[in-house]
Amino acid sequence: MKRSRTPKPTNGHTGPDAQSARRADIEATNSPRTRHVSDNAPQIFSALVFALAFIATTSAGYVLAQQMNVWVLCVGFAAAVIAVFTVRIAAQWESVVILRLGSFQRVAGPGIFFTIPFIEHIALRADLRIMLTGFFAEEALTSDLVPVNVDAAVFWMVWDAQKACLEVENYYDAVSMAAQTALRDSLGRKSLSDVIVHRNKLDEELKEKVDEKTSTWGISVLSVEIRDIVIPKELQRDMAAAAKAEREKDARIVLAEVERDVAEMLLEATKIYRNDEMAFELRSMHLLSEGVKESSGTLVIPSAYSEGFKRSNHGTDQSMIER
């Protein structure tokens, strides 16, 4: 699963208040804190089982004893408690790990399943849906010793409830810590420009690292995505100045290349005019014609230019051409 996202531009808000607000925002989006009404279904079902078992047992005791006394109520209560610990349900997205006398017995669910009261107990209700965990790295140093604050999110899911229960104590926190450690390690081996420009590569690298750690826990990492990269405000100004200088440098290089090309063309034209006098005269007449077209008054030219308009031996000097 790969969610499309547009990375937010870096900013200079790196104070304690901003960091606390960003941390609270990340933690608020974590999947373990997201609760749904349907999550209360096991408790509601257990209450229903308790009520039905209590009513059925006390009714049978009343019929047998021909009276309602404290013993009938106690037997009904005990039977209801046993029924609650026997008949259970699991949601469609849940996988329930059951231990018998402390040893792994089986994985049950979804739907109705049964346990032996006081002998078997539920060790874990693993949510098999795709989970979201936000994590961050504050004041992490890149390879060029630039402190950055990076926020990221990891999408993962449990594919083996048995391993998630037996191999790791708290797989929610373990995934978050593994992702945070991998993020700091990756940032320490990359320069700031690599982190900003090649975010996709950093996402893939983090995914591989975190998945390598969590695969032994029965957890598969689907994707890791960088949400935001915050750098110091002073460094932002320096980077903006460097980018501006780089653009000016590129512009000057382009201008110099254009001037070089023009000079080469003029040099080539000079060779042609030097070897062909007629071409030079035609060029001179062309320039004169363009000047006459654009001029709205009188154009005064040297008499030598007028010789190009006639090729006879009895040339006449012309000092002025009037439109």
CSV table of C-alpha atoms in Angstrom, one decimal:
chain,number,residue,atom,x,y,z
A,1,MET,CA,0.0,0.0,0.0
A,2,LYS,CA,1.4,3.3,-1.1
A,3,ARG,CA,-0.4,6.5,-0.2
A,4,SER,CA,0.2,9.5,-2.3
A,5,ARG,CA,1.3,12.5,-0.5
A,6,THR,CA,2.7,15.9,-1.2
A,7,PRO,CA,5.6,16.7,1.1
A,8,LYS,CA,5.2,19.9,3.0
A,9,PRO,CA,7.9,22.6,2.5
A,10,THR,CA,10.5,22.9,5.2
A,11,ASN,CA,10.0,25.7,7.7
A,12,GLY,CA,12.0,27.3,10.5
A,13,HIS,CA,9.7,26.4,13.4
A,14,THR,CA,11.9,24.3,15.5
A,15,GLY,CA,11.1,25.6,19.0
A,16,PRO,CA,10.0,23.4,21.9
A,17,ASP,CA,6.3,24.4,21.5
A,18,ALA,CA,6.4,23.5,17.8
A,19,GLN,CA,8.1,20.2,18.5
A,20,SER,CA,5.6,19.3,21.2
A,21,ALA,CA,2.7,20.2,18.9
A,22,ARG,CA,4.2,18.1,16.1
A,23,ARG,CA,4.8,15.2,18.4
A,24,ALA,CA,1.2,15.4,19.6
A,25,ASP,CA,-0.1,15.5,16.1
A,26,ILE,CA,1.9,12.4,15.1
A,27,GLU,CA,0.8,10.4,18.2
A,28,ALA,CA,-2.8,11.4,17.6
A,29,THR,CA,-2.8,9.7,14.2
A,30,ASN,CA,-1.4,6.4,15.4
A,31,SER,CA,-3.7,3.5,14.9
A,32,PRO,CA,-3.7,2.0,18.4
A,33,ARG,CA,-5.3,5.2,19.7
A,34,THR,CA,-8.1,5.0,17.2
A,35,ARG,CA,-11.1,3.3,18.7
A,36,HIS,CA,-14.4,2.3,17.0
A,37,VAL,CA,-17.8,1.5,18.4
A,38,SER,CA,-17.5,-2.0,17.0
A,39,ASP,CA,-14.5,-2.6,19.3
A,40,ASN,CA,-16.9,-3.0,22.2
A,41,ALA,CA,-18.7,-5.9,20.6
A,42,PRO,CA,-16.8,-8.6,22.7
A,43,GLN,CA,-17.8,-6.9,26.0
A,44,ILE,CA,-21.4,-6.5,24.8
A,45,PHE,CA,-21.5,-10.2,23.7
A,46,SER,CA,-20.0,-11.3,27.1
A,47,ALA,CA,-22.7,-9.3,29.0
A,48,LEU,CA,-25.4,-10.9,26.9
A,49,VAL,CA,-24.0,-14.4,27.5
A,50,PHE,CA,-23.8,-13.7,31.2
A,51,ALA,CA,-27.4,-12.5,31.4
A,52,LEU,CA,-28.7,-15.4,29.4
A,53,ALA,CA,-26.7,-18.0,31.4
A,54,PHE,CA,-27.8,-16.4,34.7
A,55,ILE,CA,-31.4,-16.3,33.7
A,56,ALA,CA,-31.4,-19.9,32.4
A,57,THR,CA,-29.6,-21.3,35.4
A,58,THR,CA,-31.7,-19.5,38.0
A,59,SER,CA,-34.9,-20.5,36.2
A,60,ALA,CA,-33.8,-24.1,36.2
A,61,GLY,CA,-32.9,-23.9,39.9
A,62,TYR,CA,-36.2,-22.3,40.8
A,63,VAL,CA,-38.0,-25.1,39.0
A,64,LEU,CA,-36.0,-27.8,40.7
A,65,ALA,CA,-36.0,-26.2,44.2
A,66,GLN,CA,-39.5,-24.8,44.0
A,67,GLN,CA,-38.2,-21.6,45.5
A,68,MET,CA,-35.7,-18.8,44.8
A,69,ASN,CA,-33.1,-18.8,47.5
A,70,VAL,CA,-29.5,-17.6,47.8
A,71,TRP,CA,-28.1,-20.9,46.7
A,72,VAL,CA,-30.0,-20.8,43.4
A,73,LEU,CA,-28.7,-17.2,42.8
A,74,CYS,CA,-25.1,-18.3,43.6
A,75,VAL,CA,-25.3,-21.3,41.2
A,76,GLY,CA,-26.8,-19.0,38.6
A,77,PHE,CA,-24.0,-16.5,39.0
A,78,ALA,CA,-21.3,-19.1,38.9
A,79,ALA,CA,-22.8,-20.7,35.8
A,80,ALA,CA,-23.0,-17.2,34.1
A,81,VAL,CA,-19.3,-16.5,34.9
A,82,ILE,CA,-18.3,-19.9,33.5
A,83,ALA,CA,-20.3,-19.2,30.3
A,84,VAL,CA,-18.6,-15.8,29.9
A,85,PHE,CA,-15.2,-17.5,30.1
A,86,THR,CA,-16.3,-20.2,27.7
A,87,VAL,CA,-18.2,-18.6,24.8
A,88,ARG,CA,-16.3,-15.7,23.1
A,89,ILE,CA,-16.3,-13.8,19.8
A,90,ALA,CA,-13.6,-12.2,17.7
A,91,ALA,CA,-14.2,-9.5,15.1
A,92,GLN,CA,-13.6,-10.2,11.4
A,93,TRP,CA,-10.3,-8.4,11.5
A,94,GLU,CA,-9.1,-10.0,14.7
A,95,SER,CA,-6.9,-13.1,15.3
A,96,VAL,CA,-7.0,-14.4,18.9
A,97,VAL,CA,-4.0,-16.1,20.5
A,98,ILE,CA,-5.0,-18.6,23.2
A,99,LEU,CA,-2.7,-20.1,25.8
A,100,ARG,CA,-3.4,-23.2,27.8
A,101,LEU,CA,-1.8,-23.3,31.2
A,102,GLY,CA,0.7,-20.7,30.0
A,103,SER,CA,1.7,-22.6,26.8
A,104,PHE,CA,0.6,-21.7,23.3
A,105,GLN,CA,-2.5,-23.7,22.2
A,106,ARG,CA,-4.0,-22.2,19.1
A,107,VAL,CA,-5.1,-19.1,17.2
A,108,ALA,CA,-8.8,-18.6,17.0
A,109,GLY,CA,-11.3,-16.3,15.2
A,110,PRO,CA,-12.9,-14.6,13.7
A,111,GLY,CA,-16.5,-15.3,14.9
A,112,ILE,CA,-17.5,-17.4,17.9
A,113,PHE,CA,-14.8,-19.6,19.6
A,114,PHE,CA,-14.7,-21.5,22.9
A,115,THR,CA,-12.1,-21.7,25.7
A,116,ILE,CA,-11.8,-23.8,28.8
A,117,PRO,CA,-12.5,-21.6,31.8
A,118,PHE,CA,-9.6,-21.0,34.1
A,119,ILE,CA,-7.4,-23.3,32.0
A,120,GLU,CA,-7.2,-21.4,28.7
A,121,HIS,CA,-7.0,-17.6,28.5
A,122,ILE,CA,-6.6,-15.0,25.7
A,123,ALA,CA,-3.0,-13.7,25.4
A,124,LEU,CA,-3.5,-11.4,22.5
A,125,ARG,CA,-6.2,-10.0,20.2
A,126,ALA,CA,-4.1,-9.1,17.1
A,127,ASP,CA,-5.6,-6.6,14.7
A,128,LEU,CA,-4.9,-7.8,11.2
A,129,ARG,CA,-5.9,-4.5,9.5
A,130,ILE,CA,-3.3,-2.1,8.1
A,131,MET,CA,-2.0,0.0,10.9
A,132,LEU,CA,-0.5,3.5,10.9
A,133,THR,CA,2.3,4.6,13.2
A,134,GLY,CA,3.9,8.0,13.1
A,135,PHE,CA,7.4,8.5,14.3
A,136,PHE,CA,10.0,11.3,14.2
A,137,ALA,CA,13.7,12.1,14.6
A,138,GLU,CA,14.5,15.4,16.4
A,139,GLU,CA,17.8,17.1,15.8
A,140,ALA,CA,19.2,14.2,13.8
A,141,LEU,CA,22.5,15.0,12.1
A,142,THR,CA,23.0,14.3,8.4
A,143,SER,CA,26.4,13.2,7.0
A,144,ASP,CA,27.2,16.9,6.4
A,145,LEU,CA,26.4,17.7,10.1
A,146,VAL,CA,23.2,19.5,9.5
A,147,PRO,CA,20.6,19.1,12.3
A,148,VAL,CA,17.1,18.2,10.9
A,149,ASN,CA,13.8,17.3,12.3
A,150,VAL,CA,12.0,14.6,10.3
A,151,ASP,CA,8.5,13.3,10.7
A,152,ALA,CA,7.5,10.1,9.0
A,153,ALA,CA,4.7,7.4,9.0
A,154,VAL,CA,4.9,3.7,8.6
A,155,PHE,CA,2.1,1.5,7.3
A,156,TRP,CA,2.3,-2.1,8.6
A,157,MET,CA,0.1,-5.1,9.4
A,158,VAL,CA,0.3,-8.3,11.4
A,159,TRP,CA,0.4,-11.5,9.3
A,160,ASP,CA,1.2,-14.0,12.0
A,161,ALA,CA,-0.5,-13.4,15.3
A,162,GLN,CA,1.4,-16.2,17.0
A,163,LYS,CA,4.8,-14.5,16.4
A,164,ALA,CA,3.4,-11.1,17.3
A,165,CYS,CA,2.4,-12.5,20.6
A,166,LEU,CA,5.3,-14.7,21.4
A,167,GLU,CA,8.3,-13.0,19.8
A,168,VAL,CA,7.9,-9.4,21.0
A,169,GLU,CA,6.4,-8.0,24.2
A,170,ASN,CA,4.6,-5.0,22.6
A,171,TYR,CA,4.7,-4.9,18.9
A,172,TYR,CA,3.1,-1.5,18.6
A,173,ASP,CA,6.0,0.2,20.4
A,174,ALA,CA,8.5,-2.1,18.8
A,175,VAL,CA,7.5,-1.1,15.3
A,176,SER,CA,7.7,2.6,16.2
A,177,MET,CA,11.1,2.3,17.9
A,178,ALA,CA,12.5,0.2,15.0
A,179,ALA,CA,11.3,2.8,12.5
A,180,GLN,CA,12.7,5.7,14.5
A,181,THR,CA,16.1,3.9,14.8
A,182,ALA,CA,16.2,3.2,11.1
A,183,LEU,CA,15.4,6.8,10.3
A,184,ARG,CA,18.2,8.2,12.4
A,185,ASP,CA,20.6,5.7,10.9
A,186,SER,CA,19.7,6.5,7.4
A,187,LEU,CA,19.8,10.3,8.0
A,188,GLY,CA,23.3,9.9,9.4
A,189,ARG,CA,24.6,8.4,6.2
A,190,LYS,CA,23.0,10.9,3.8
A,191,SER,CA,23.6,14.6,3.1
A,192,LEU,CA,20.9,17.2,3.4
A,193,SER,CA,20.5,17.5,-0.3
A,194,ASP,CA,20.0,13.7,-0.7
A,195,VAL,CA,17.4,13.7,2.0
A,196,ILE,CA,15.4,16.6,0.5
A,197,VAL,CA,15.8,15.6,-3.2
A,198,HIS,CA,15.7,11.8,-3.0
A,199,ARG,CA,12.9,11.3,-0.5
A,200,ASN,CA,11.5,8.3,-2.5
A,201,LYS,CA,14.8,6.5,-2.2
A,202,LEU,CA,14.9,7.2,1.6
A,203,ASP,CA,11.4,5.9,1.9
A,204,GLU,CA,12.3,2.6,0.2
A,205,GLU,CA,15.5,2.3,2.3
A,206,LEU,CA,13.6,2.8,5.5
A,207,LYS,CA,10.9,0.3,4.4
A,208,GLU,CA,13.6,-2.4,3.8
A,209,LYS,CA,15.3,-1.8,7.1
A,210,VAL,CA,12.2,-1.8,9.3
A,211,ASP,CA,10.7,-4.8,7.4
A,212,GLU,CA,13.9,-6.7,8.0
A,213,LYS,CA,13.5,-6.2,11.8
A,214,THR,CA,9.8,-6.8,12.1
A,215,SER,CA,9.5,-9.8,9.8
A,216,THR,CA,10.6,-12.0,12.6
A,217,TRP,CA,7.7,-10.7,14.7
A,218,GLY,CA,5.1,-11.7,12.2
A,219,ILE,CA,4.7,-8.1,11.0
A,220,SER,CA,5.0,-6.9,7.4
A,221,VAL,CA,5.9,-3.3,6.6
A,222,LEU,CA,3.9,-2.0,3.6
A,223,SER,CA,5.5,1.4,3.2
A,224,VAL,CA,7.4,4.2,5.0
A,225,GLU,CA,6.8,7.8,4.0
A,226,ILE,CA,8.5,11.0,5.0
A,227,ARG,CA,5.9,13.5,6.0
A,228,ASP,CA,8.0,16.6,6.7
A,229,ILE,CA,11.6,17.8,6.9
A,230,VAL,CA,12.4,20.8,9.1
A,231,ILE,CA,15.7,22.5,8.9
A,232,PRO,CA,17.0,25.5,10.9
A,233,LYS,CA,15.8,28.9,9.7
A,234,GLU,CA,19.3,30.2,9.4
A,235,LEU,CA,20.3,27.4,7.1
A,236,GLN,CA,17.2,28.0,5.0
A,237,ARG,CA,18.5,31.6,4.3
A,238,ASP,CA,21.9,30.3,3.4
A,239,MET,CA,20.5,27.7,1.1
A,240,ALA,CA,18.3,30.3,-0.6
A,241,ALA,CA,21.3,32.5,-1.2
A,242,ALA,CA,23.3,29.6,-2.5
A,243,ALA,CA,20.5,28.7,-4.9
A,244,LYS,CA,20.2,32.3,-6.1
A,245,ALA,CA,24.0,32.4,-6.7
A,246,GLU,CA,23.8,29.1,-8.6
A,247,ARG,CA,21.1,30.4,-10.9
A,248,GLU,CA,23.1,33.6,-11.6
A,249,LYS,CA,26.1,31.4,-12.4
A,250,ASP,CA,24.0,29.4,-14.8
A,251,ALA,CA,22.7,32.5,-16.5
A,252,ARG,CA,26.2,33.9,-17.0
A,253,ILE,CA,27.4,30.7,-18.4
A,254,VAL,CA,24.5,30.6,-20.9
A,255,LEU,CA,25.2,34.2,-21.9
A,256,ALA,CA,28.9,33.5,-22.4
A,257,GLU,CA,28.1,30.5,-24.6
A,258,VAL,CA,25.7,32.6,-26.7
A,259,GLU,CA,28.4,35.3,-27.1
A,260,ARG,CA,30.9,32.6,-28.1
A,261,ASP,CA,28.6,31.2,-30.7
A,262,VAL,CA,27.9,34.7,-32.1
A,263,ALA,CA,31.7,35.4,-32.3
A,264,GLU,CA,32.3,32.1,-34.1
A,265,MET,CA,29.5,33.0,-36.7
A,266,LEU,CA,31.0,36.5,-37.2
A,267,LEU,CA,34.4,35.0,-37.7
A,268,GLU,CA,33.1,32.6,-40.3
A,269,ALA,CA,31.2,35.5,-42.0
A,270,THR,CA,34.4,37.6,-42.0
A,271,LYS,CA,36.2,34.8,-43.9
A,272,ILE,CA,33.5,34.6,-46.5
A,273,TYR,CA,33.4,38.4,-47.0
A,274,ARG,CA,37.2,38.5,-47.2
A,275,ASN,CA,37.3,35.9,-50.0
A,276,ASP,CA,34.2,37.1,-51.9
A,277,GLU,CA,34.0,40.9,-52.5
A,278,MET,CA,30.6,40.6,-54.2
A,279,ALA,CA,29.1,39.0,-51.0
A,280,PHE,CA,30.5,41.8,-48.9
A,281,GLU,CA,28.9,44.4,-51.3
A,282,LEU,CA,25.6,42.6,-51.2
A,283,ARG,CA,25.7,42.5,-47.5
A,284,SER,CA,26.5,46.2,-47.4
A,285,MET,CA,23.5,47.0,-49.7
A,286,HIS,CA,21.2,44.8,-47.6
A,287,LEU,CA,22.2,46.8,-44.5
A,288,LEU,CA,21.7,50.1,-46.4
A,289,SER,CA,18.3,48.9,-47.6
A,290,GLU,CA,17.1,47.9,-44.1
A,291,GLY,CA,18.3,51.3,-42.8
A,292,VAL,CA,16.4,53.2,-45.5
A,293,LYS,CA,13.2,51.2,-44.7
A,294,GLU,CA,13.3,51.9,-41.0
A,295,SER,CA,14.3,55.5,-41.5
A,296,SER,CA,11.5,58.1,-41.8
A,297,GLY,CA,13.8,60.9,-42.8
A,298,THR,CA,17.0,61.4,-44.7
A,299,LEU,CA,19.9,58.9,-44.5
A,300,VAL,CA,23.4,60.2,-45.2
A,301,ILE,CA,25.9,57.6,-46.2
A,302,PRO,CA,29.5,57.7,-47.5
A,303,SER,CA,29.9,57.8,-51.3
A,304,ALA,CA,31.7,54.4,-51.2
A,305,TYR,CA,28.5,52.6,-50.3
A,306,SER,CA,26.7,54.0,-53.4
A,307,GLU,CA,29.2,52.3,-55.7
A,308,GLY,CA,27.6,49.0,-54.9
A,309,PHE,CA,24.4,49.9,-56.7
A,310,LYS,CA,26.2,50.1,-60.1
A,311,ARG,CA,28.9,48.0,-61.6
A,312,SER,CA,29.7,50.2,-64.6
A,313,ASN,CA,33.1,51.7,-65.1
A,314,HIS,CA,31.9,55.3,-65.1
A,315,GLY,CA,30.9,55.4,-61.5
A,316,THR,CA,29.6,58.7,-60.0
A,317,ASP,CA,29.9,59.8,-56.4
A,318,GLN,CA,26.6,60.1,-54.6
A,319,SER,CA,26.7,61.9,-51.3
A,320,MET,CA,23.0,61.8,-50.3
A,321,ILE,CA,20.0,59.5,-51.0
A,322,GLU,CA,16.6,61.0,-50.3
A,323,ARG,CA,13.4,59.1,-50.0
